[in-house]
JSON list of C-alpha atoms in Angstrom, two decimals:
[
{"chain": "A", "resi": 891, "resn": "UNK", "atom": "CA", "xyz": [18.81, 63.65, 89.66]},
{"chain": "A", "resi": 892, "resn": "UNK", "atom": "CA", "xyz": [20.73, 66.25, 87.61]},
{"chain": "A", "resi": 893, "resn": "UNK", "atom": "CA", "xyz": [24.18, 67.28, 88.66]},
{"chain": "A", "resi": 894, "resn": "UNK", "atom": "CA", "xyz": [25.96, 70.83, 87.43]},
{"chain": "A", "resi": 895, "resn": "UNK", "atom": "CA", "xyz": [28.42, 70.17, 84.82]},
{"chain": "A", "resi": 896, "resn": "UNK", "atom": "CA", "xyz": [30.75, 72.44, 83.90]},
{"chain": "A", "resi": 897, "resn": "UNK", "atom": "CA", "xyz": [30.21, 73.22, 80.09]},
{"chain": "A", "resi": 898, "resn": "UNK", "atom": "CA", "xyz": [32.93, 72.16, 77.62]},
{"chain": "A", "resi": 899, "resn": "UNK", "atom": "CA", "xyz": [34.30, 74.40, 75.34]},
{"chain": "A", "resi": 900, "resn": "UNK", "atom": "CA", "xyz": [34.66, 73.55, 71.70]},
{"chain": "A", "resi": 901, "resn": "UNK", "atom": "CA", "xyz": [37.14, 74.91, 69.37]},
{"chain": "A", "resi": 902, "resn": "UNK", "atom": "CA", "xyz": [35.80, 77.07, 66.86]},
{"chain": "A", "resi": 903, "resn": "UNK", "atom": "CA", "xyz": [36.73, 76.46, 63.31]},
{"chain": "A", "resi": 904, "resn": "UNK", "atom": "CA", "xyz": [37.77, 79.51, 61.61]},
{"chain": "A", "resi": 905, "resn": "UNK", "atom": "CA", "xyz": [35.36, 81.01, 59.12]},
{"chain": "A", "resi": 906, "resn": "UNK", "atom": "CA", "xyz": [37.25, 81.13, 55.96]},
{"chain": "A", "resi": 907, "resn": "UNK", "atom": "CA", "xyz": [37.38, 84.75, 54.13]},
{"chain": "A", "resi": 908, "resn": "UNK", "atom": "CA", "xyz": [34.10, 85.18, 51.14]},
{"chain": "A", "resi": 909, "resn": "UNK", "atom": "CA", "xyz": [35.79, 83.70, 48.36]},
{"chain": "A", "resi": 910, "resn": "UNK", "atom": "CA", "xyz": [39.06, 81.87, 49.47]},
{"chain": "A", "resi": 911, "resn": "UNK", "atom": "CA", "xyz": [39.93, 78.80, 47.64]},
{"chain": "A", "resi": 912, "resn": "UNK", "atom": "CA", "xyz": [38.18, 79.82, 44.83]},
{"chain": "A", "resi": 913, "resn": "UNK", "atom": "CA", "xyz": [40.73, 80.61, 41.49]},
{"chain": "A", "resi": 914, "resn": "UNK", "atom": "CA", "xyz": [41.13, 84.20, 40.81]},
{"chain": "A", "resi": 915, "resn": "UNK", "atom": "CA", "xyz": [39.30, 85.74, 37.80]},
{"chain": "A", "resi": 916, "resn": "UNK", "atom": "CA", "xyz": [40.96, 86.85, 35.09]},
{"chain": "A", "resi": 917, "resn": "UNK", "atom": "CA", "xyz": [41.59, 90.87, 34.54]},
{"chain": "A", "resi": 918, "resn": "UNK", "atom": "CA", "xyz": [38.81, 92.58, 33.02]},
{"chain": "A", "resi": 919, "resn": "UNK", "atom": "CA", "xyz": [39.10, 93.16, 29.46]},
{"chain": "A", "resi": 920, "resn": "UNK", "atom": "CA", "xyz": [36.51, 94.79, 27.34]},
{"chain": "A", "resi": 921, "resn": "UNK", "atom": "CA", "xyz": [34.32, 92.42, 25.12]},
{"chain": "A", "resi": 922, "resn": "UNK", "atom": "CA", "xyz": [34.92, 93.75, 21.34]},
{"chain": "A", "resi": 923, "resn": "UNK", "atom": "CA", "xyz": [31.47, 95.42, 19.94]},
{"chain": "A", "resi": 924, "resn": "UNK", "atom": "CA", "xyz": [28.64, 93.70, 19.09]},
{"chain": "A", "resi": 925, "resn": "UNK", "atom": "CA", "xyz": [26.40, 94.46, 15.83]},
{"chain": "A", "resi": 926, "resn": "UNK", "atom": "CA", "xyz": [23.91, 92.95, 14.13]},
{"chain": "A", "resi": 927, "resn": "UNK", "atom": "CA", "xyz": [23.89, 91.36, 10.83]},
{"chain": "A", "resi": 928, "resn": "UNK", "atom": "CA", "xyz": [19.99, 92.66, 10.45]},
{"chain": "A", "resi": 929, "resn": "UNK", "atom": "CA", "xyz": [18.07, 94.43, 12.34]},
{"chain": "A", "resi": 930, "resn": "UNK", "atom": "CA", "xyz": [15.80, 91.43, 13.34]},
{"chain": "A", "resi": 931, "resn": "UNK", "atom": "CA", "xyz": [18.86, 88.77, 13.86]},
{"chain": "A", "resi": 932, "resn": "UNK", "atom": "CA", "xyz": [21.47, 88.54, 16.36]},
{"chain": "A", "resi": 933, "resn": "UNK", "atom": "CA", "xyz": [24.68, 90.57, 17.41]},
{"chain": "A", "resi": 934, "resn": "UNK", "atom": "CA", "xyz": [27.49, 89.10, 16.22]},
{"chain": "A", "resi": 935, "resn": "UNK", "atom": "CA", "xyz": [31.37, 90.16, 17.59]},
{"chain": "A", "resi": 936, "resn": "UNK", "atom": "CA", "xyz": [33.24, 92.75, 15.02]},
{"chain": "A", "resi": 937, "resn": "UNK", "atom": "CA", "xyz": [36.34, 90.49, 14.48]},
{"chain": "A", "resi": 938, "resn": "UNK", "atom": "CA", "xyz": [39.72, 92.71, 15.39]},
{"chain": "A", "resi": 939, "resn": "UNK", "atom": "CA", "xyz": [41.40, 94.73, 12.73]},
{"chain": "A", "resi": 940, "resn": "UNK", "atom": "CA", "xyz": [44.37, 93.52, 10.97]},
{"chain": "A", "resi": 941, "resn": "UNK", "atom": "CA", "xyz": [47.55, 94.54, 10.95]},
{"chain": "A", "resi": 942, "resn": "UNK", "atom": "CA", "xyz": [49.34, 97.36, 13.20]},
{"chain": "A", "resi": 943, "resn": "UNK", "atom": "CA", "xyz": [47.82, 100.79, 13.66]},
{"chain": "A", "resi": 944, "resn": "UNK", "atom": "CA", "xyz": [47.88, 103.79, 11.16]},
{"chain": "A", "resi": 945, "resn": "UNK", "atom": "CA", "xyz": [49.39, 107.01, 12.34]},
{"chain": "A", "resi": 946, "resn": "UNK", "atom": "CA", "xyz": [46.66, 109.62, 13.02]},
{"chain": "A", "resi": 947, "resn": "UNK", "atom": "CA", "xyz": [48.71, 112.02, 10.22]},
{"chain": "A", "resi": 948, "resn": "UNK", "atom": "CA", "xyz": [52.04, 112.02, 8.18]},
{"chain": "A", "resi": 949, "resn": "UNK", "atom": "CA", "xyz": [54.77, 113.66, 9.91]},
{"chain": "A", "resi": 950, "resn": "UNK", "atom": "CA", "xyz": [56.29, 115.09, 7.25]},
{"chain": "A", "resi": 951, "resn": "UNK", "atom": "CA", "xyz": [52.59, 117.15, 6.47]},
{"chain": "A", "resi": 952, "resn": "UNK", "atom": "CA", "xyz": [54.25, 120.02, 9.06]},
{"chain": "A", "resi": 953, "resn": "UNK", "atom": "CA", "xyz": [57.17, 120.91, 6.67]},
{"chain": "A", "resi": 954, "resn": "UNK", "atom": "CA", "xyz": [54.56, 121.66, 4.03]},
{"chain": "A", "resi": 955, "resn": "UNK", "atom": "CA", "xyz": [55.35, 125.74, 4.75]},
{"chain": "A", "resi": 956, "resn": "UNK", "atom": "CA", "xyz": [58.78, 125.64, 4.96]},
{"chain": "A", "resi": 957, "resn": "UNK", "atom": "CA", "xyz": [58.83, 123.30, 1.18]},
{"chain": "A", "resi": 958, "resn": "UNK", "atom": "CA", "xyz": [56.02, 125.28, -0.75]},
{"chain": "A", "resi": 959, "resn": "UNK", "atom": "CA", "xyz": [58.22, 128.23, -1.61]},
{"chain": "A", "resi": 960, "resn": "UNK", "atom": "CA", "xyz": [60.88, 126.27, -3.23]},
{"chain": "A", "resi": 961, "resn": "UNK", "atom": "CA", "xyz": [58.11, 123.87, -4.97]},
{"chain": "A", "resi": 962, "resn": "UNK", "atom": "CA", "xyz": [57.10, 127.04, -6.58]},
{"chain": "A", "resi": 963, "resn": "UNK", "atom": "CA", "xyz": [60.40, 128.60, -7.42]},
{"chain": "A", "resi": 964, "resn": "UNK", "atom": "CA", "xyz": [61.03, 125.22, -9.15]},
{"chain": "A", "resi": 965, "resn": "UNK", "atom": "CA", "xyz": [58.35, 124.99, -10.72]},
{"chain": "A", "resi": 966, "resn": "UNK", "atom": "CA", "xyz": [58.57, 129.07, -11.88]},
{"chain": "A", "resi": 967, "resn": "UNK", "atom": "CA", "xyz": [61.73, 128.21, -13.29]},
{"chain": "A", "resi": 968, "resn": "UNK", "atom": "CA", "xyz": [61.63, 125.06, -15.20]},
{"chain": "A", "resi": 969, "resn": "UNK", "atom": "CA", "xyz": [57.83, 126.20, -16.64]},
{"chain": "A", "resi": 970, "resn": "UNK", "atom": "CA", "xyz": [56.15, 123.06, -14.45]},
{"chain": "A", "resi": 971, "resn": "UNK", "atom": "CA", "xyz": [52.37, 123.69, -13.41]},
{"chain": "A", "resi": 972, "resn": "UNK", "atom": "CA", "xyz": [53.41, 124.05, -9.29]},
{"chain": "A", "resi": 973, "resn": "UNK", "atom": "CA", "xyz": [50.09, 122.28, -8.29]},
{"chain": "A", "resi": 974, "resn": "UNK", "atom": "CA", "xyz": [51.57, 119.32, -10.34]},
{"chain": "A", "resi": 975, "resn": "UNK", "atom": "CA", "xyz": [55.19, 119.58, -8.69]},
{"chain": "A", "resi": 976, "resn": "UNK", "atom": "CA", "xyz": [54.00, 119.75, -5.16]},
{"chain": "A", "resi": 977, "resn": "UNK", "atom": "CA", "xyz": [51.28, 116.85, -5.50]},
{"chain": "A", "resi": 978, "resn": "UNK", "atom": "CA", "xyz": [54.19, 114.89, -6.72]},
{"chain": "A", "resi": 979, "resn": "UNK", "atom": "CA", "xyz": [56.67, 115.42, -4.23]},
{"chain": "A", "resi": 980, "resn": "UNK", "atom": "CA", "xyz": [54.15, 115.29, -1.69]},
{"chain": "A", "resi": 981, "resn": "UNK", "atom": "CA", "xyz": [53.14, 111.64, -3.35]},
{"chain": "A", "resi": 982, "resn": "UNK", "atom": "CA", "xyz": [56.32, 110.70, -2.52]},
{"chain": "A", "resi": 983, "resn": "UNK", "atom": "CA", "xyz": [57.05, 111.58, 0.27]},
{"chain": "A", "resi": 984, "resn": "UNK", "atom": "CA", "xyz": [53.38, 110.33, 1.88]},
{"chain": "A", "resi": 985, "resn": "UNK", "atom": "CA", "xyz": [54.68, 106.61, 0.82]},
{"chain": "A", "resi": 986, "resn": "UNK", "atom": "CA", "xyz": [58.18, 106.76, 2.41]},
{"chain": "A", "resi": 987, "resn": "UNK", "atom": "CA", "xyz": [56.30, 107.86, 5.57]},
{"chain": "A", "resi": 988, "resn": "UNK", "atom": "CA", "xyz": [53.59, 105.11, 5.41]},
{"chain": "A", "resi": 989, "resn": "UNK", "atom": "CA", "xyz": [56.36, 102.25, 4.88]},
{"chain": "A", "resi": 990, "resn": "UNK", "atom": "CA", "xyz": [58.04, 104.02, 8.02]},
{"chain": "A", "resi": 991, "resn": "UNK", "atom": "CA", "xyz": [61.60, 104.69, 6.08]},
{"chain": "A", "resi": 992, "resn": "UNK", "atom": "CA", "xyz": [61.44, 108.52, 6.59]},
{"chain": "A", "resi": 993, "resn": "UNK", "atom": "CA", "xyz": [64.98, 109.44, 6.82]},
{"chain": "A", "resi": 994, "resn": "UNK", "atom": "CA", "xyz": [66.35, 111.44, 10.17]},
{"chain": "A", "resi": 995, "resn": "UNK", "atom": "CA", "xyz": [67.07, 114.86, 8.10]},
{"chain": "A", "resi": 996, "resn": "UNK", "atom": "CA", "xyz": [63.38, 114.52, 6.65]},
{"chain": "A", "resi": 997, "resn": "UNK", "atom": "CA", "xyz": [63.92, 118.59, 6.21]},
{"chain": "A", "resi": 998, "resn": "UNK", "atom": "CA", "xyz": [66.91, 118.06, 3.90]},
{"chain": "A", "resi": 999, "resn": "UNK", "atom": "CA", "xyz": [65.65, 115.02, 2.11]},
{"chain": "A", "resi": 1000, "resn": "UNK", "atom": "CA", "xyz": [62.28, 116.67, 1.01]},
{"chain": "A", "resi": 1001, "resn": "UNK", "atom": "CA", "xyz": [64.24, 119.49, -0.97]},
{"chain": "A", "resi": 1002, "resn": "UNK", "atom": "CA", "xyz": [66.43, 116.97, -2.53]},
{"chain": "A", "resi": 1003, "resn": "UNK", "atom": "CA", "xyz": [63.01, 114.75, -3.84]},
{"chain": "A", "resi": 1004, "resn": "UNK", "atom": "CA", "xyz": [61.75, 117.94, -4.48]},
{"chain": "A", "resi": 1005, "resn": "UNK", "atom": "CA", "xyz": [64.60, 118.49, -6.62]},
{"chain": "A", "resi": 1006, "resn": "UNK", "atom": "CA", "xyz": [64.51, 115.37, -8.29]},
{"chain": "A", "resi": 1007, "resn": "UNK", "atom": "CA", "xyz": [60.67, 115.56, -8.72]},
{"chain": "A", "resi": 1008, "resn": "UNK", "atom": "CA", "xyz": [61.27, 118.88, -10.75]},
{"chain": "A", "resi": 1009, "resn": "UNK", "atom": "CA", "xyz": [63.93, 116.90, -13.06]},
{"chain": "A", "resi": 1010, "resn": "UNK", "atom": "CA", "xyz": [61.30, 113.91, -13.69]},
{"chain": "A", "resi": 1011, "resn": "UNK", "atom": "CA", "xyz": [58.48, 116.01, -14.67]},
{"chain": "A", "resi": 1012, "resn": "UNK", "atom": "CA", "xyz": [60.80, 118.20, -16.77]},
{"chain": "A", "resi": 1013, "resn": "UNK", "atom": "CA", "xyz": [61.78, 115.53, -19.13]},
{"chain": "A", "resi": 1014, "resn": "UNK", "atom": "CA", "xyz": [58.53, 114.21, -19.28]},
{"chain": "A", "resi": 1015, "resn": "UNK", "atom": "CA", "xyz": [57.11, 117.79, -20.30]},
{"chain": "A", "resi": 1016, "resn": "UNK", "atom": "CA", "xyz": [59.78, 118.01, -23.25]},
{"chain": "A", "resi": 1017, "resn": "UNK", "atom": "CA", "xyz": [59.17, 114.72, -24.46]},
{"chain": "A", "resi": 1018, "resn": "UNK", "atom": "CA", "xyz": [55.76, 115.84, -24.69]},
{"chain": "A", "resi": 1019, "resn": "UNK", "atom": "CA", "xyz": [56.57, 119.14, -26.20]},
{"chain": "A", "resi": 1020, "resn": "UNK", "atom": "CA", "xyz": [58.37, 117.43, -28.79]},
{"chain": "A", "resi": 1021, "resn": "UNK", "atom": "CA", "xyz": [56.43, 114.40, -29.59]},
{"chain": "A", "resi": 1022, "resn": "UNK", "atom": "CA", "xyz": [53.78, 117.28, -30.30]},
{"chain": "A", "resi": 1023, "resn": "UNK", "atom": "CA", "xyz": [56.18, 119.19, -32.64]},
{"chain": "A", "resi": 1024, "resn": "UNK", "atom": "CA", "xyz": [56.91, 116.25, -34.78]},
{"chain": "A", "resi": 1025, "resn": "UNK", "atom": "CA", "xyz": [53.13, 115.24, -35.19]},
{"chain": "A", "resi": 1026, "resn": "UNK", "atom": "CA", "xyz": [52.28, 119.16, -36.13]},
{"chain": "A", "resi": 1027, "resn": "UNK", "atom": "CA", "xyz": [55.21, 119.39, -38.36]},
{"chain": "A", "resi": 1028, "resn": "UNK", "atom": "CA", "xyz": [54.36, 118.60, -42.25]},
{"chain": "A", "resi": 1029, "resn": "UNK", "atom": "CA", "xyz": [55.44, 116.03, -44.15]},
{"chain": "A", "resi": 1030, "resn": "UNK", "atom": "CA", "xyz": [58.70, 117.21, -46.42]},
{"chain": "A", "resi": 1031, "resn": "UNK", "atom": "CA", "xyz": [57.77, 117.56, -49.81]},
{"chain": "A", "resi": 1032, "resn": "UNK", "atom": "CA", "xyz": [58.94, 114.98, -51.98]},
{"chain": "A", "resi": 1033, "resn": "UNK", "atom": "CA", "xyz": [62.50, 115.53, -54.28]},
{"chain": "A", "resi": 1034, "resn": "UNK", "atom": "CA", "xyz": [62.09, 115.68, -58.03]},
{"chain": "A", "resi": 1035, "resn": "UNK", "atom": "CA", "xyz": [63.60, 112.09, -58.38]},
{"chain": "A", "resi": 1036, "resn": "UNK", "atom": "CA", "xyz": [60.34, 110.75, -56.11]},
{"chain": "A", "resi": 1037, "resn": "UNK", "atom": "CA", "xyz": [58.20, 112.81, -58.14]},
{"chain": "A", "resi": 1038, "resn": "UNK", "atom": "CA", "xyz": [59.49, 111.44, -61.49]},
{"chain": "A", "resi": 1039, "resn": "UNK", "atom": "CA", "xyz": [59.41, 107.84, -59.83]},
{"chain": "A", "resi": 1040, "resn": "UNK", "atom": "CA", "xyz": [56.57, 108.25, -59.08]},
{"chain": "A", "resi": 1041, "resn": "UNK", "atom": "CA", "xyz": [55.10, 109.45, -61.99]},
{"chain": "A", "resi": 1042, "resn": "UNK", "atom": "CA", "xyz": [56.77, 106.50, -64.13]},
{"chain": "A", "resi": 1043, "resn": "UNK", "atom": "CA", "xyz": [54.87, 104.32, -61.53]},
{"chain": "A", "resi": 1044, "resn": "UNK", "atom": "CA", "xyz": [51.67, 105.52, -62.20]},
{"chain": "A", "resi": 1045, "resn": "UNK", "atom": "CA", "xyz": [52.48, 105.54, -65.95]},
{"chain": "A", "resi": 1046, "resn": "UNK", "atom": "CA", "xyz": [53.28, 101.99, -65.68]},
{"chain": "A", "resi": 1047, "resn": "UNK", "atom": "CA", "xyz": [50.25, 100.53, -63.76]},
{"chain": "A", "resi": 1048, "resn": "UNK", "atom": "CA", "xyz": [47.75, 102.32, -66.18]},
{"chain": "A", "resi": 1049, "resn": "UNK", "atom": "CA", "xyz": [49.40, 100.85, -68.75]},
{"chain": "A", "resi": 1050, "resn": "UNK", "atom": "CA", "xyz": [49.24, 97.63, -67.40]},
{"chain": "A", "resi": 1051, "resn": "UNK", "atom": "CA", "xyz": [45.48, 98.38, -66.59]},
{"chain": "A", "resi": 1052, "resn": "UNK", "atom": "CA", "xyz": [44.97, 99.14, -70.20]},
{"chain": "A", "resi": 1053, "resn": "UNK", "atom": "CA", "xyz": [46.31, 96.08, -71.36]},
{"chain": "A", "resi": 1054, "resn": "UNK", "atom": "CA", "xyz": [43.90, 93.48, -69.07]},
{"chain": "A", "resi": 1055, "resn": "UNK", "atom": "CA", "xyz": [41.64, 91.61, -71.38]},
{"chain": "A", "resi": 1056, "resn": "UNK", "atom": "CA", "xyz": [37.59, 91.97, -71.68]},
{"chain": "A", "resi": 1057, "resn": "UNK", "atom": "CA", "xyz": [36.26, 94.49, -69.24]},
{"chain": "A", "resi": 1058, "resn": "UNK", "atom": "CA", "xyz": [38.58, 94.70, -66.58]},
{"chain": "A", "resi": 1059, "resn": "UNK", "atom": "CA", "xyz": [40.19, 98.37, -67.62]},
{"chain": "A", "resi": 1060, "resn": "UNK", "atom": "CA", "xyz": [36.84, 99.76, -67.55]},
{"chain": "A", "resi": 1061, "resn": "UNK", "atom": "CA", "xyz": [35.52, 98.20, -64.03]},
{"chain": "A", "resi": 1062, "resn": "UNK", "atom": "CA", "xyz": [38.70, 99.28, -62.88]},
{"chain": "A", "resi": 1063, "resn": "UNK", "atom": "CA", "xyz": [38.92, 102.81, -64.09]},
{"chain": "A", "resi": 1064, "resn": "UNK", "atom": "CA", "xyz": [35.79, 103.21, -62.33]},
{"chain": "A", "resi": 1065, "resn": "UNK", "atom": "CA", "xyz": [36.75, 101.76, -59.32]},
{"chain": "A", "resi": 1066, "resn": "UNK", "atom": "CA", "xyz": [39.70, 104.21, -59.26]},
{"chain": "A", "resi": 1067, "resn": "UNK", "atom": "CA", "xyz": [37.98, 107.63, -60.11]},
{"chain": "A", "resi": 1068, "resn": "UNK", "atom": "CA", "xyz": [35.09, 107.00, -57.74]},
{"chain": "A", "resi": 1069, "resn": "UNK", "atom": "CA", "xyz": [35.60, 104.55, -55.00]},
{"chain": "A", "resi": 1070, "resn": "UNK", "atom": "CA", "xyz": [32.14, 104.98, -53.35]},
{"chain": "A", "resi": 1071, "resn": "UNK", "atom": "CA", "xyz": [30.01, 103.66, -56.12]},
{"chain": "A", "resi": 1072, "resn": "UNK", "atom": "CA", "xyz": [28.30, 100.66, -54.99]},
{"chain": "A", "resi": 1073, "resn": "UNK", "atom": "CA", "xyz": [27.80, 97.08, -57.39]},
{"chain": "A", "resi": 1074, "resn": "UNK", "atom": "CA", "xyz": [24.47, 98.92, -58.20]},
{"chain": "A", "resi": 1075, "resn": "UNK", "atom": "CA", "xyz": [25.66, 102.30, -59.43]},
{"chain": "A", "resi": 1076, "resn": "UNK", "atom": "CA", "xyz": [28.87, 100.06, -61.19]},
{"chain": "A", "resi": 1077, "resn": "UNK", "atom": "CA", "xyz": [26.50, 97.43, -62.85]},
{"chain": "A", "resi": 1078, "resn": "UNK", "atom": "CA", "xyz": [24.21, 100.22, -64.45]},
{"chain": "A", "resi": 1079, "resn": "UNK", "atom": "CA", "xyz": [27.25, 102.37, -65.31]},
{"chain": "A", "resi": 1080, "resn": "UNK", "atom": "CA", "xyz": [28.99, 99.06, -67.32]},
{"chain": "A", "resi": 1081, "resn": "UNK", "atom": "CA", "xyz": [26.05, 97.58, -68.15]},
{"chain": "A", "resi": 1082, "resn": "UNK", "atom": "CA", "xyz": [27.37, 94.15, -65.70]},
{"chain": "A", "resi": 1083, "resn": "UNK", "atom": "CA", "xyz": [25.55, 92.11, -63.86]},
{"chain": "A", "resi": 1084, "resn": "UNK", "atom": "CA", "xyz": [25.27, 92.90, -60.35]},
{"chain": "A", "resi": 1085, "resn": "UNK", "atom": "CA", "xyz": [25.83, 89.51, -59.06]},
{"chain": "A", "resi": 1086, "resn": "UNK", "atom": "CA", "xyz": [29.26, 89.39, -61.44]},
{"chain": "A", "resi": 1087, "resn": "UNK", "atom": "CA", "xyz": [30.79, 92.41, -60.32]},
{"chain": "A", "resi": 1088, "resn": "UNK", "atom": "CA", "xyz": [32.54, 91.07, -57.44]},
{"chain": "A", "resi": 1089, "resn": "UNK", "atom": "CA", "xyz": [34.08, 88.07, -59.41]},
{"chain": "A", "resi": 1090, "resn": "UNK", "atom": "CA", "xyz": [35.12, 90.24, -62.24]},
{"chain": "A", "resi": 1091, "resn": "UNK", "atom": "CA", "xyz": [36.88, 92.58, -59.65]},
{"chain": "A", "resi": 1092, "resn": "UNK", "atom": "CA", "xyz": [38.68, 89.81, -58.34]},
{"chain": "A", "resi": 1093, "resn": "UNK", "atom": "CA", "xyz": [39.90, 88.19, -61.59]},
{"chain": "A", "resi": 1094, "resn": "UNK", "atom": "CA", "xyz": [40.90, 91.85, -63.14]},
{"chain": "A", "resi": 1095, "resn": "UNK", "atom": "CA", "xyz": [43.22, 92.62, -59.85]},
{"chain": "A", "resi": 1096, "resn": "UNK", "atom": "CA", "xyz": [44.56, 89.05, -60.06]},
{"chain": "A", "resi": 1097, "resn": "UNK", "atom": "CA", "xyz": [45.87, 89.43, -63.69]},
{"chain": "A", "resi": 1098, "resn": "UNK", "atom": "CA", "xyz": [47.13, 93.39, -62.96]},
{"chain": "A", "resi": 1099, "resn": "UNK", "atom": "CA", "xyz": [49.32, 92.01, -60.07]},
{"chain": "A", "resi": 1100, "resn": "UNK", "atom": "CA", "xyz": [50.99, 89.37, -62.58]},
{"chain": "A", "resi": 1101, "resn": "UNK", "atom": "CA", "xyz": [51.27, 92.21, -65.29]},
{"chain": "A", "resi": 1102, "resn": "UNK", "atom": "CA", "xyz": [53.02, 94.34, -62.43]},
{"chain": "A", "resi": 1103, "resn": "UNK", "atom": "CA", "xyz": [55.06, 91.54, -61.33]},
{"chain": "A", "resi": 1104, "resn": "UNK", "atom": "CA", "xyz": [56.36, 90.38, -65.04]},
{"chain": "A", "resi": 1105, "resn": "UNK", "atom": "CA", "xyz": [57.53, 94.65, -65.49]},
{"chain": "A", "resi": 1106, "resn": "UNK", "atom": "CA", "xyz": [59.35, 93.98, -61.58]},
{"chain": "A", "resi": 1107, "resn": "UNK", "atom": "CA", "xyz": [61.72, 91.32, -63.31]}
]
């Protein structure tokens, strides 16, 4: 026999919220860009770029209107090509503002290096100009006491040339009055052996240098 009982209420267990208990991700950062080695192989990650950011452009590029009239009045003045005198200052001025030590003034300071600038290429220009004048300018012509030296000098070596035994004045003459002949055209010309022409030489300038050196002392 049933009986009627009256129905027991459980407690419910809260229903915990989608996710709880679980650790938080981390904040979304974009994964760096992928490309391949080939174009059959895998994607491999570009690895970051090193070293801080470049500025987009060179601040001091916005003065270039306000600094080109005195670039060219400079250059005008000190006879400087003014495409040369602005590329340098310029030059300058691009690698103060890429190591970041622009000064505050940068206005000021850009007509002082242009200044400067102007000064450097003007000394190099007259070096120039007169490194040029001394290679175009002729030698001076020699004194009468070099030409009389130097005329007893020549005296004295032909004499000494004259006085080497055997056939060394002749080989040597020849030598001297026509330096292109070759041991052919020499040996037909002194009726020498080819093949001895080169040892005579040497023995002949041997005996003039202790000839010369005996008149020295």
């Amino acid at each position: 026999m049933y009986t009627d009982r009256p129905a027991v209420a459980h407690p419910s267990t809260p229903r915990s919220a989608p996710g709880a208990g679980r650790p938080s991700a981390p904040p979304y950062s974009p994964a760096p860009p992928r490309v391949p080695l080939d174009p059959g192989g895998p994607a491999v990650p570009c690895p970051p770029a090193a070293g801080p950011p470049r500025p987009a452009a060179v601040p001091v590029a916005g003065l270039r209107p306000a600094l080109a009239p005195l670039v060219a009045a400079l250059a005008h003045r000190h006879g400087l090509d003014a495409e040369d005198l602005e590329q340098s200052v310029w030059l300058r001025a691009c690698e103060r503002a890429a190591a970041g030590r622009l000064p505050a003034d940068t206005r000021s300071w850009l007509r002082s290096l242009a200044l400067r600038e102007c000064r450097r290429l003007t000394r190099t220009a007259d070096r120039e100009r007169l490194a040029a004048e001394r290679a175009e300018r002729p030698a001076p012509a020699p004194s009468a006491e070099a030409e009389l030296l130097a005329e007893r000098g020549r005296q004295a070596l032909w004499a000494s040339v004259g006085a080497l035994p055997g056939r060394c004045p002749g080989l040597l003459a020849a030598l001297a009055d026509a330096p292109g002949l070759t041991y052919g055209d020499l040996a037909g010309l002194l009726g020498i052996p080819r093949g001895s022409i080169g040892p005579t030489r040497s023995r002949c300038l041997s005996c003039l240098r202790t000839l010369l050196h005996g008149l020295r002392t």
